[in-house]
PDB file of C-alpha atoms and ligand atoms in Angstrom:
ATOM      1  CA  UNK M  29     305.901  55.682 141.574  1.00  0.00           C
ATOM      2  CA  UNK M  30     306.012  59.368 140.954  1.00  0.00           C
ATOM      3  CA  UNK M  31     305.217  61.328 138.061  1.00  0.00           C
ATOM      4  CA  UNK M  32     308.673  62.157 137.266  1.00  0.00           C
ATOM      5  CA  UNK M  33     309.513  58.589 136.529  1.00  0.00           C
ATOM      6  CA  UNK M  34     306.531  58.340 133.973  1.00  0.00           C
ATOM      7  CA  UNK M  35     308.022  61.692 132.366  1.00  0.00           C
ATOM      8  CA  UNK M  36     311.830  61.364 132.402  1.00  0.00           C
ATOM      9  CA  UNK M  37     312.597  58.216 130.667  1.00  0.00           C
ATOM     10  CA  UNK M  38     316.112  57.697 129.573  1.00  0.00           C
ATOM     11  CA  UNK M  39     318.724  59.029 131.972  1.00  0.00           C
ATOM     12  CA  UNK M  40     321.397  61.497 130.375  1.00  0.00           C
ATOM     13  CA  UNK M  41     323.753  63.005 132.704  1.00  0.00           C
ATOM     14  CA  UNK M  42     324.453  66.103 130.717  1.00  0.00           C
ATOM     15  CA  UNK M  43     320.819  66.744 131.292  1.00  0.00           C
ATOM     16  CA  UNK M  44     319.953  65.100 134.617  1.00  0.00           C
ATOM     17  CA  UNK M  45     316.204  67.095 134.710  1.00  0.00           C
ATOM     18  CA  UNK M  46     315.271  66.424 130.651  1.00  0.00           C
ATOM     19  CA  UNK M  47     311.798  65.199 130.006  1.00  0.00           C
ATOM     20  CA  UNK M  48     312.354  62.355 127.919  1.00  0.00           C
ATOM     21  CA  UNK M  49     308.510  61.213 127.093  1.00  0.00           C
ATOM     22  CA  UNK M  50     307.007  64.359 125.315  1.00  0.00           C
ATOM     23  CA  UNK M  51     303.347  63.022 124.711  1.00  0.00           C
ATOM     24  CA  UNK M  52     302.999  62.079 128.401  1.00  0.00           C
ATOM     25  CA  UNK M  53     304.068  65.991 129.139  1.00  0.00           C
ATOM     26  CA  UNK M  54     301.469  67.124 126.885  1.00  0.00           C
ATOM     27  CA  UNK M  55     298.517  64.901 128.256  1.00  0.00           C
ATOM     28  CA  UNK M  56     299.836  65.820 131.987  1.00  0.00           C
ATOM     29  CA  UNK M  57     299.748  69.550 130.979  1.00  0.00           C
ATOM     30  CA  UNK M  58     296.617  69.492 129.691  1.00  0.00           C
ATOM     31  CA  UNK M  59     295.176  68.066 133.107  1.00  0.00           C
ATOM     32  CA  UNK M  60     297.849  70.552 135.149  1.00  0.00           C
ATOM     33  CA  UNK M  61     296.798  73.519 133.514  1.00  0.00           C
ATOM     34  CA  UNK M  62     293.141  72.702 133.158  1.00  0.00           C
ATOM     35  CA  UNK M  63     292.109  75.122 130.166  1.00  0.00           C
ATOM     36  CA  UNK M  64     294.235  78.102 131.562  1.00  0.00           C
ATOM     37  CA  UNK M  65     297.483  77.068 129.566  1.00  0.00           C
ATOM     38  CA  UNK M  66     297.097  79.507 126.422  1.00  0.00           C
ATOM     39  CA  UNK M  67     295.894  82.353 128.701  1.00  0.00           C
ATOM     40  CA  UNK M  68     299.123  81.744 131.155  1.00  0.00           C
ATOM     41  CA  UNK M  69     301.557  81.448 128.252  1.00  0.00           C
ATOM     42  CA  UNK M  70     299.888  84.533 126.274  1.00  0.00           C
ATOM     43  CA  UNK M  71     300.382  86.256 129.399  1.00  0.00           C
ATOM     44  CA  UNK M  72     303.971  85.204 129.851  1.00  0.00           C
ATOM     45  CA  UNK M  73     304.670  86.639 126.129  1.00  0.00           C
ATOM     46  CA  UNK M  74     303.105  89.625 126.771  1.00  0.00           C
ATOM     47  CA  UNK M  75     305.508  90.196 129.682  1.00  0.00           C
ATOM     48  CA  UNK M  76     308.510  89.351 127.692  1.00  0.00           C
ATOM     49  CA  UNK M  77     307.341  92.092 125.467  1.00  0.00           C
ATOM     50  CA  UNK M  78     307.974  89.802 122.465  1.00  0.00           C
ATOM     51  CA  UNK M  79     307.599  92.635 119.082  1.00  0.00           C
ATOM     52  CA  UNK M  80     307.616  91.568 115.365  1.00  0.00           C
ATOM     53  CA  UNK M  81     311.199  91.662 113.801  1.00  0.00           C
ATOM     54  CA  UNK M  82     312.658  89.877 117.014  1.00  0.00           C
ATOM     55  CA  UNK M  83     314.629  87.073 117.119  1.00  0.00           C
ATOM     56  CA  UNK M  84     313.793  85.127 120.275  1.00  0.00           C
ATOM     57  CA  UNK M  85     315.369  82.089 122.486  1.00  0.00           C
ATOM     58  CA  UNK M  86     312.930  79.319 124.644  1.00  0.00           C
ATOM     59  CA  UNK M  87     315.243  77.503 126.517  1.00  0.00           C
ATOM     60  CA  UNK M  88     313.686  74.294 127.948  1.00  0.00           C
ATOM     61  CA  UNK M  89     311.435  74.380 125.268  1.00  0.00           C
ATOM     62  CA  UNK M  90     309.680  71.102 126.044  1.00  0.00           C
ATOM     63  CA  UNK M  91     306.966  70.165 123.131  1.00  0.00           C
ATOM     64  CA  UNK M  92     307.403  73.842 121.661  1.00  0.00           C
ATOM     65  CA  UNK M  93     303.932  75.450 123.266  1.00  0.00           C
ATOM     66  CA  UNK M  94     305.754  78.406 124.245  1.00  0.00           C
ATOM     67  CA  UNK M  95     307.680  78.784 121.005  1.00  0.00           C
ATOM     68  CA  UNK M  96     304.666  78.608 119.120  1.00  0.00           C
ATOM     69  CA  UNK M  97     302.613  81.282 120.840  1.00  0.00           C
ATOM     70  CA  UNK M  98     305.831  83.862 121.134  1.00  0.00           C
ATOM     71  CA  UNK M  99     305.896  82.879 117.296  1.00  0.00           C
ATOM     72  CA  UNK M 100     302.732  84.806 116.719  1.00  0.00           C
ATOM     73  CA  UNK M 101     304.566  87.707 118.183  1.00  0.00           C
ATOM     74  CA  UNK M 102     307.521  88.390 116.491  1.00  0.00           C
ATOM     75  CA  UNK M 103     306.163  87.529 112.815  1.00  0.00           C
ATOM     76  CA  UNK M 104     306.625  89.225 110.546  1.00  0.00           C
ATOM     77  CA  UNK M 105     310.196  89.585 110.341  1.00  0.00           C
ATOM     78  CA  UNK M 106     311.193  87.745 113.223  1.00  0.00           C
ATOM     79  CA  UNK M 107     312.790  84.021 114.439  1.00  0.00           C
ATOM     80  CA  UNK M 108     311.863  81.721 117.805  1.00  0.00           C
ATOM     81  CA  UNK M 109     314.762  79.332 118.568  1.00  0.00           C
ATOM     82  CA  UNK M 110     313.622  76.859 121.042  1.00  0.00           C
ATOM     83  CA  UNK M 111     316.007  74.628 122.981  1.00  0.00           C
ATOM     84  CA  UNK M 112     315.976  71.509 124.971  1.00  0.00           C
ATOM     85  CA  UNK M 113     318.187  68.671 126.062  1.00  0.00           C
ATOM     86  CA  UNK M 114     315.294  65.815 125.210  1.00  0.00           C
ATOM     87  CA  UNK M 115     315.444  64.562 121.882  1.00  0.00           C
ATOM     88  CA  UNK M 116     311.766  63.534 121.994  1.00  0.00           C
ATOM     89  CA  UNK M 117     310.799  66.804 122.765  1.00  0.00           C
ATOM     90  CA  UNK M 118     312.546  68.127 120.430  1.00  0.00           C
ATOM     91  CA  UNK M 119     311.101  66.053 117.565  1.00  0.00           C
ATOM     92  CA  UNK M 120     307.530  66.676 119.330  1.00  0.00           C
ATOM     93  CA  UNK M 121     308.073  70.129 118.625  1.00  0.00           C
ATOM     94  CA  UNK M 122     309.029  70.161 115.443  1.00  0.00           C
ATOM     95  CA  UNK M 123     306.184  68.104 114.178  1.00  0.00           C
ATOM     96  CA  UNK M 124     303.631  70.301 115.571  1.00  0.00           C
ATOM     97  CA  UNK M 125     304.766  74.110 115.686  1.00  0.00           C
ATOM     98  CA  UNK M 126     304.852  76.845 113.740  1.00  0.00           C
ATOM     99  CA  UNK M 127     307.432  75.244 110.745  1.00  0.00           C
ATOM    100  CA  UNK M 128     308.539  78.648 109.170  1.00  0.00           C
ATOM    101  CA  UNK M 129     309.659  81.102 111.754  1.00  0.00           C
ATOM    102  CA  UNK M 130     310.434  77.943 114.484  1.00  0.00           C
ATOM    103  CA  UNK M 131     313.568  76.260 115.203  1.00  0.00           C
ATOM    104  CA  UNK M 132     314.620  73.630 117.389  1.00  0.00           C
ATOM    105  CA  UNK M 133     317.857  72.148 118.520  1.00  0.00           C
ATOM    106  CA  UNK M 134     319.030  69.506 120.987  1.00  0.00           C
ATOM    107  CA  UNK M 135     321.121  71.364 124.188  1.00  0.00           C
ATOM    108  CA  UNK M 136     321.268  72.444 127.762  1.00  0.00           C
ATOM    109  CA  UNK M 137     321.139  76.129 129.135  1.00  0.00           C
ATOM    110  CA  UNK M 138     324.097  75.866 131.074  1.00  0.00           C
ATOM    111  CA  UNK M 139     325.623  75.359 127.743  1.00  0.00           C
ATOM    112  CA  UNK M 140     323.582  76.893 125.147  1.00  0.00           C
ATOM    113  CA  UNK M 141     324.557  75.983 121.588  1.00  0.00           C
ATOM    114  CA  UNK M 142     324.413  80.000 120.185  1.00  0.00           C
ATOM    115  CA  UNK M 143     326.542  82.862 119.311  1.00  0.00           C
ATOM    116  CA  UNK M 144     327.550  85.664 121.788  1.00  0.00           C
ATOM    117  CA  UNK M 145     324.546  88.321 121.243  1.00  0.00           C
ATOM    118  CA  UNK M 146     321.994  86.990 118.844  1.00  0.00           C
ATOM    119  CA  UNK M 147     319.059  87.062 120.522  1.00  0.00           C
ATOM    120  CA  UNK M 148     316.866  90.277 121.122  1.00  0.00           C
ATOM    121  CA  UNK M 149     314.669  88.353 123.736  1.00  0.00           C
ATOM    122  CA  UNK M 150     315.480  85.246 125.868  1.00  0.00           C
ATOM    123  CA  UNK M 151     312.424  83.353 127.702  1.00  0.00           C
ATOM    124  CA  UNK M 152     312.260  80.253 129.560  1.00  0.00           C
ATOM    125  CA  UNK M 153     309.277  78.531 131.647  1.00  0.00           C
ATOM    126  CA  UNK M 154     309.057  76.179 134.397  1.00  0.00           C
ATOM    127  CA  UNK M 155     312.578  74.878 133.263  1.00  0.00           C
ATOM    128  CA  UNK M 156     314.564  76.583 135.308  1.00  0.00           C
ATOM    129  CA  UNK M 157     314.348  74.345 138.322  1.00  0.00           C
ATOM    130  CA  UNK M 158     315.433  71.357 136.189  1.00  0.00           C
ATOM    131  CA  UNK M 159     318.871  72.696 135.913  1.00  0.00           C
ATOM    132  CA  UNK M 160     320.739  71.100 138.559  1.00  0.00           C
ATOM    133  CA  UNK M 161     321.357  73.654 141.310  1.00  0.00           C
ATOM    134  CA  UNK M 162     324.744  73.788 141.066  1.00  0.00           C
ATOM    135  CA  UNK M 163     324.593  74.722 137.871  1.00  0.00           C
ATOM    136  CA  UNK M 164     322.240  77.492 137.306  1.00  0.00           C
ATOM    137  CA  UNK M 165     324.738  80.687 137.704  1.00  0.00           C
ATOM    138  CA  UNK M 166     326.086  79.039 134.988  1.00  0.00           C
ATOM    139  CA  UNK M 167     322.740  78.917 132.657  1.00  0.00           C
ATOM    140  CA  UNK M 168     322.041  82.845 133.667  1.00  0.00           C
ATOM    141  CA  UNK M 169     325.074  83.621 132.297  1.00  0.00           C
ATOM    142  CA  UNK M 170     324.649  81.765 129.121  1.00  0.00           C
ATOM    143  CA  UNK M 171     321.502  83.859 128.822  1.00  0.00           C
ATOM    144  CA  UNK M 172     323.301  87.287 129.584  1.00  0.00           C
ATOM    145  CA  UNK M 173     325.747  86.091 126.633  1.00  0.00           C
ATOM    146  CA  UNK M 174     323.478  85.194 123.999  1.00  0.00           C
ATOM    147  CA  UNK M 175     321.746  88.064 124.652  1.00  0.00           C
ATOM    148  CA  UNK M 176     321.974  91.224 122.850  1.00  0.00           C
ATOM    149  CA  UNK M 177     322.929  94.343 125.215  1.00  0.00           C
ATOM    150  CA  UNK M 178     319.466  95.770 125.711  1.00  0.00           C
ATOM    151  CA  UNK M 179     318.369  92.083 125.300  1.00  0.00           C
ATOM    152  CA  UNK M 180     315.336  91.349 127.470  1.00  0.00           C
ATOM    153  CA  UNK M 181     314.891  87.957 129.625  1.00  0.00           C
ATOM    154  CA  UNK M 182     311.972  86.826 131.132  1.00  0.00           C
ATOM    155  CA  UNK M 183     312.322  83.759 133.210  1.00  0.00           C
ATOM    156  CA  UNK M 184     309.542  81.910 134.730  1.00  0.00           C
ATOM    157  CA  UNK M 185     309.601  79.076 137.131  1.00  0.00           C
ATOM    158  CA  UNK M 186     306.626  76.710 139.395  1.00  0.00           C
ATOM    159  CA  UNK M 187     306.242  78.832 142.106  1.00  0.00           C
ATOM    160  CA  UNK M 188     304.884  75.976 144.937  1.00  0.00           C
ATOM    161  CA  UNK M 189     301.515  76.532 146.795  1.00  0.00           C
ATOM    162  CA  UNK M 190     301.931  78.081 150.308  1.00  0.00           C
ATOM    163  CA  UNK M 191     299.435  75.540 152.455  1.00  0.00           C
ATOM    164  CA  UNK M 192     300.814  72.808 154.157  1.00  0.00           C
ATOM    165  CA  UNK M 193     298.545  70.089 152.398  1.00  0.00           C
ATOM    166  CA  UNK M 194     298.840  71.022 148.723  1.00  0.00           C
ATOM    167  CA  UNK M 195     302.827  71.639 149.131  1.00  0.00           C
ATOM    168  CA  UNK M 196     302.638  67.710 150.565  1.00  0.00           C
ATOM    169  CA  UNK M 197     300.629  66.706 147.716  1.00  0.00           C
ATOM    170  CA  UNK M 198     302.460  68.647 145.561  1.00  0.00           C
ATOM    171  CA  UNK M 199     306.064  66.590 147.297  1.00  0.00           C
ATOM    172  CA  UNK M 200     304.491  63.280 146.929  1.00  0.00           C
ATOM    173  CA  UNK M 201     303.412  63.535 143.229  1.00  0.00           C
ATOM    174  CA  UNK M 202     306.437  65.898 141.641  1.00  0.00           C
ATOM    175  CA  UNK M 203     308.504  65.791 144.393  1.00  0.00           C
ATOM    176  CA  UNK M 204     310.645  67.944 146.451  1.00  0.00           C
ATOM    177  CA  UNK M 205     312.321  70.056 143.746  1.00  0.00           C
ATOM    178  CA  UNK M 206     309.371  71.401 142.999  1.00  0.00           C
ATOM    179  CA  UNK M 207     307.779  71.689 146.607  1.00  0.00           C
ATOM    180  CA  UNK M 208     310.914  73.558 147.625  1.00  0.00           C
ATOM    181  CA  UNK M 209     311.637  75.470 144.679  1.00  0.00           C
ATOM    182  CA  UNK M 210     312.856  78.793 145.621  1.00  0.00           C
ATOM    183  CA  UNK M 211     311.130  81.163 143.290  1.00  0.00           C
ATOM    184  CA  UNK M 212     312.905  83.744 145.416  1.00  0.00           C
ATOM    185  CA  UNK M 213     316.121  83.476 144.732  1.00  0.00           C
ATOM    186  CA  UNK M 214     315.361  83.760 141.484  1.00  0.00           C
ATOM    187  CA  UNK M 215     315.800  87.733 141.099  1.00  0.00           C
ATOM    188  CA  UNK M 216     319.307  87.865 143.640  1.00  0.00           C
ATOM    189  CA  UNK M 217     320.568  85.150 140.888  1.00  0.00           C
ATOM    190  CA  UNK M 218     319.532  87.289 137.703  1.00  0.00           C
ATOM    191  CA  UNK M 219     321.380  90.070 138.850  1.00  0.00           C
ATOM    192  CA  UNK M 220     323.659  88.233 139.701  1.00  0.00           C
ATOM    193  CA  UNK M 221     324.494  87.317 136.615  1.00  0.00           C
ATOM    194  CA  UNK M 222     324.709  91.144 135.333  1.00  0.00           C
ATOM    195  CA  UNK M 223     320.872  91.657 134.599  1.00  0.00           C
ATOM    196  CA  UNK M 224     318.826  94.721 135.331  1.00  0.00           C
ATOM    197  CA  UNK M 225     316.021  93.566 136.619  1.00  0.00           C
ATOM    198  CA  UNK M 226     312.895  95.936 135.651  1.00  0.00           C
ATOM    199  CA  UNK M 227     310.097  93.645 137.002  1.00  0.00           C
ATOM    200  CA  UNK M 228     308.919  90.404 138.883  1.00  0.00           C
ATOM    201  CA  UNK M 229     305.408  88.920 140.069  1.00  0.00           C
ATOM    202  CA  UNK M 230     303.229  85.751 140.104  1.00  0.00           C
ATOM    203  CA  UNK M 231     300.756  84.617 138.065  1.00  0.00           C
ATOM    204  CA  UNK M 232     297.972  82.304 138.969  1.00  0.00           C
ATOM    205  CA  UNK M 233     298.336  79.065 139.971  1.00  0.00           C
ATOM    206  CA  UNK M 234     301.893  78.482 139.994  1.00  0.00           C
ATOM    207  CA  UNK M 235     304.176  80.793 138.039  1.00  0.00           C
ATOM    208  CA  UNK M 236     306.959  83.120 139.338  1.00  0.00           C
ATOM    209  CA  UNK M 237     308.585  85.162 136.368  1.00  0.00           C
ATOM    210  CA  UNK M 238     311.032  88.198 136.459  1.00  0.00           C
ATOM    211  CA  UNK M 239     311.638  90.710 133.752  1.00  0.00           C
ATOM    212  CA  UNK M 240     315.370  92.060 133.663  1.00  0.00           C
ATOM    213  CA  UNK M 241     317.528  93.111 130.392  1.00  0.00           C
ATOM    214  CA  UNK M 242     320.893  93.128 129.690  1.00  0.00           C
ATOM    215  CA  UNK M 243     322.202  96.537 130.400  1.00  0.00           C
ATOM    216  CA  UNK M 244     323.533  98.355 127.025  1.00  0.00           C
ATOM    217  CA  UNK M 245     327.225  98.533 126.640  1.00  0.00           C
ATOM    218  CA  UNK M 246     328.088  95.876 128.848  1.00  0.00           C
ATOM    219  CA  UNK M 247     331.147  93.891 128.523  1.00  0.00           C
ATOM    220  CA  UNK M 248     330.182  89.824 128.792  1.00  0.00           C
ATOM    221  CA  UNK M 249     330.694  88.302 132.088  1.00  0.00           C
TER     222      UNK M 249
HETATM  223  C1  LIG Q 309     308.423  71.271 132.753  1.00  0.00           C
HETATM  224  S1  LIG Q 309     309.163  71.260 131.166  1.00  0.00           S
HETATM  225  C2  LIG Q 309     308.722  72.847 130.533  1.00  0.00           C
HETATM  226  C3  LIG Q 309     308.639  72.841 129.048  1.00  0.00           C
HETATM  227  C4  LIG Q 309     308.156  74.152 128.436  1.00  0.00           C
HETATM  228  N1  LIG Q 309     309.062  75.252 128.698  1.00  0.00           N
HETATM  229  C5  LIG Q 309     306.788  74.484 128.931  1.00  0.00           C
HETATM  230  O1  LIG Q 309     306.633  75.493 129.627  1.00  0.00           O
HETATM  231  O2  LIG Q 309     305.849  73.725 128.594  1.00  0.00           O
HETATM  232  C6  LIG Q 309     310.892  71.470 131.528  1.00  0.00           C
HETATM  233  C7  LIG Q 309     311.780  71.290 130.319  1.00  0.00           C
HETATM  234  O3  LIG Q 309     313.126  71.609 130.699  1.00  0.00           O
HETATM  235  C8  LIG Q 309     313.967  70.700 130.034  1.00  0.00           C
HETATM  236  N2  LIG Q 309     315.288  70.668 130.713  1.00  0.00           N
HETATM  237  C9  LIG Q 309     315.755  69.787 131.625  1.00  0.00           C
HETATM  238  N3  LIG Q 309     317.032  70.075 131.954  1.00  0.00           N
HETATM  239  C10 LIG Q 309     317.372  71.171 131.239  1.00  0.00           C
HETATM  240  C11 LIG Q 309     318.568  71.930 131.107  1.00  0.00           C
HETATM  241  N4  LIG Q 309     319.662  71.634 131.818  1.00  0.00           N
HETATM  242  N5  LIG Q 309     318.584  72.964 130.242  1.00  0.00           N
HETATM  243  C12 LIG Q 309     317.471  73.277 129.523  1.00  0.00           C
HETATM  244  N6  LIG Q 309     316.305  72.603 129.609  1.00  0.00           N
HETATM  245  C13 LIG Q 309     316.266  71.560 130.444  1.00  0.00           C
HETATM  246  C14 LIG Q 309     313.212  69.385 130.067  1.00  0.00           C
HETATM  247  O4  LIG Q 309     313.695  68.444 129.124  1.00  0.00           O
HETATM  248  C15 LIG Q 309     311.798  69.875 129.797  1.00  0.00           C
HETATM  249  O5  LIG Q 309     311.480  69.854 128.430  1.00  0.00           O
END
């Protein structure tokens, strides 16, 4: 047995990829990430450029980590909608973040449950390669909608390890989603979707992210 099958739990078809057992994604993060988890994720928001006032979107929000810290950021003044097809992490993250300027609500990217151009910023981590394949055009382009024009994105995904033995180890325990994930499509399929992409990189140990924004004045897709 893998460790997806001790994290997926109930199977939901809308959702193929949803984490269904929140509490055993925390205790596996905390081993995964090994102290470095706040400095990664500060990092992340720091990237998205996340200001007070803003009204921000975490889609495959998972236990609400993410939603918590970019919280911090756009206080006063501003919202953090998190999103995620698994009911237990939804409830996870409502118990534990930030109660006043966090929401949560059940739903998938490639369908997001928002208005056209609400959000001022739009960030999602290692989530993106839970979307099934086929679908993840579609999920970009639900971001470039809900997105304000001048709306930022940051997306960031697992980026696997380049050596031969940890990308086996890494196939045997998570499996080969995430051994083959290719982080490098990920800019071609951002602008694909109508971004402007401004920026992309890695940060240590296993996170590709690119910057892009929603140019001003463009029509939807
Ligand atoms: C590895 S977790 C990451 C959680 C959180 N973003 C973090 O960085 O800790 C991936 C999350 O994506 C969610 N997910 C799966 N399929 C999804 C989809 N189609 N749309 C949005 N989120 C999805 C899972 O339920 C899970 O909570």
């Amino acid at each position: 047995m893998d460790l997806r099958h001790l994290l997926h739990g109930h199977h939901d078809p809308a959702a193929p990829n949803a984490i269904g057992r929140a509490r055993a994604y925390e205790a596996l993060s905390a081993v995964v990430f090994a102290g470095r988890r706040q400095r990664l994720y500060g990092r992340l928001v720091e990237l998205s450029g996340a200001r007070p006032g803003e009204r921000a979107l975490d889609i495959g929000c998972g236990t609400g980590y993410l939603a918590g810290l970019l919280a911090r950021s756009v206080t006063p003044g501003g919202t953090v909608t998190g999103i995620d097809p698994a009911p237990a992490m939804i409830d996870y993250a409502r118990r534990h973040a930030r109660r006043d300027h966090c929401t949560f609500a059940q739903g998938v990217a490639e369908e997001l449950p928002c208005e056209d151009g609400t959000f001022d910023l739009v960030i999602s981590s290692l989530a993106f390669h839970h979307i099934p394949e086929d679908r993840r055009e579609r999920a970009l382009a639900e971001m470039f909608r809900v997105l304000r024009p001048g709306g930022r994105l940051l997306l960031a995904d697992y980026r696997p390890p380049r050596g031969r033995a940890a990308r086996r180890l890494v196939g045997v325990t998570v499996g080969p989603v995430m051994r083959d994930n290719r982080v490098d499509l990920l800019t071609p399929l951002v602008r694909g979707a109508g971004f402007d992409v401004s920026a992309s990189g890695d940060l240590r140990p296993f996170l590709h992210w690119v910057r892009a924004a929603r140019p001003t004045g463009a029509a939807g897709l």
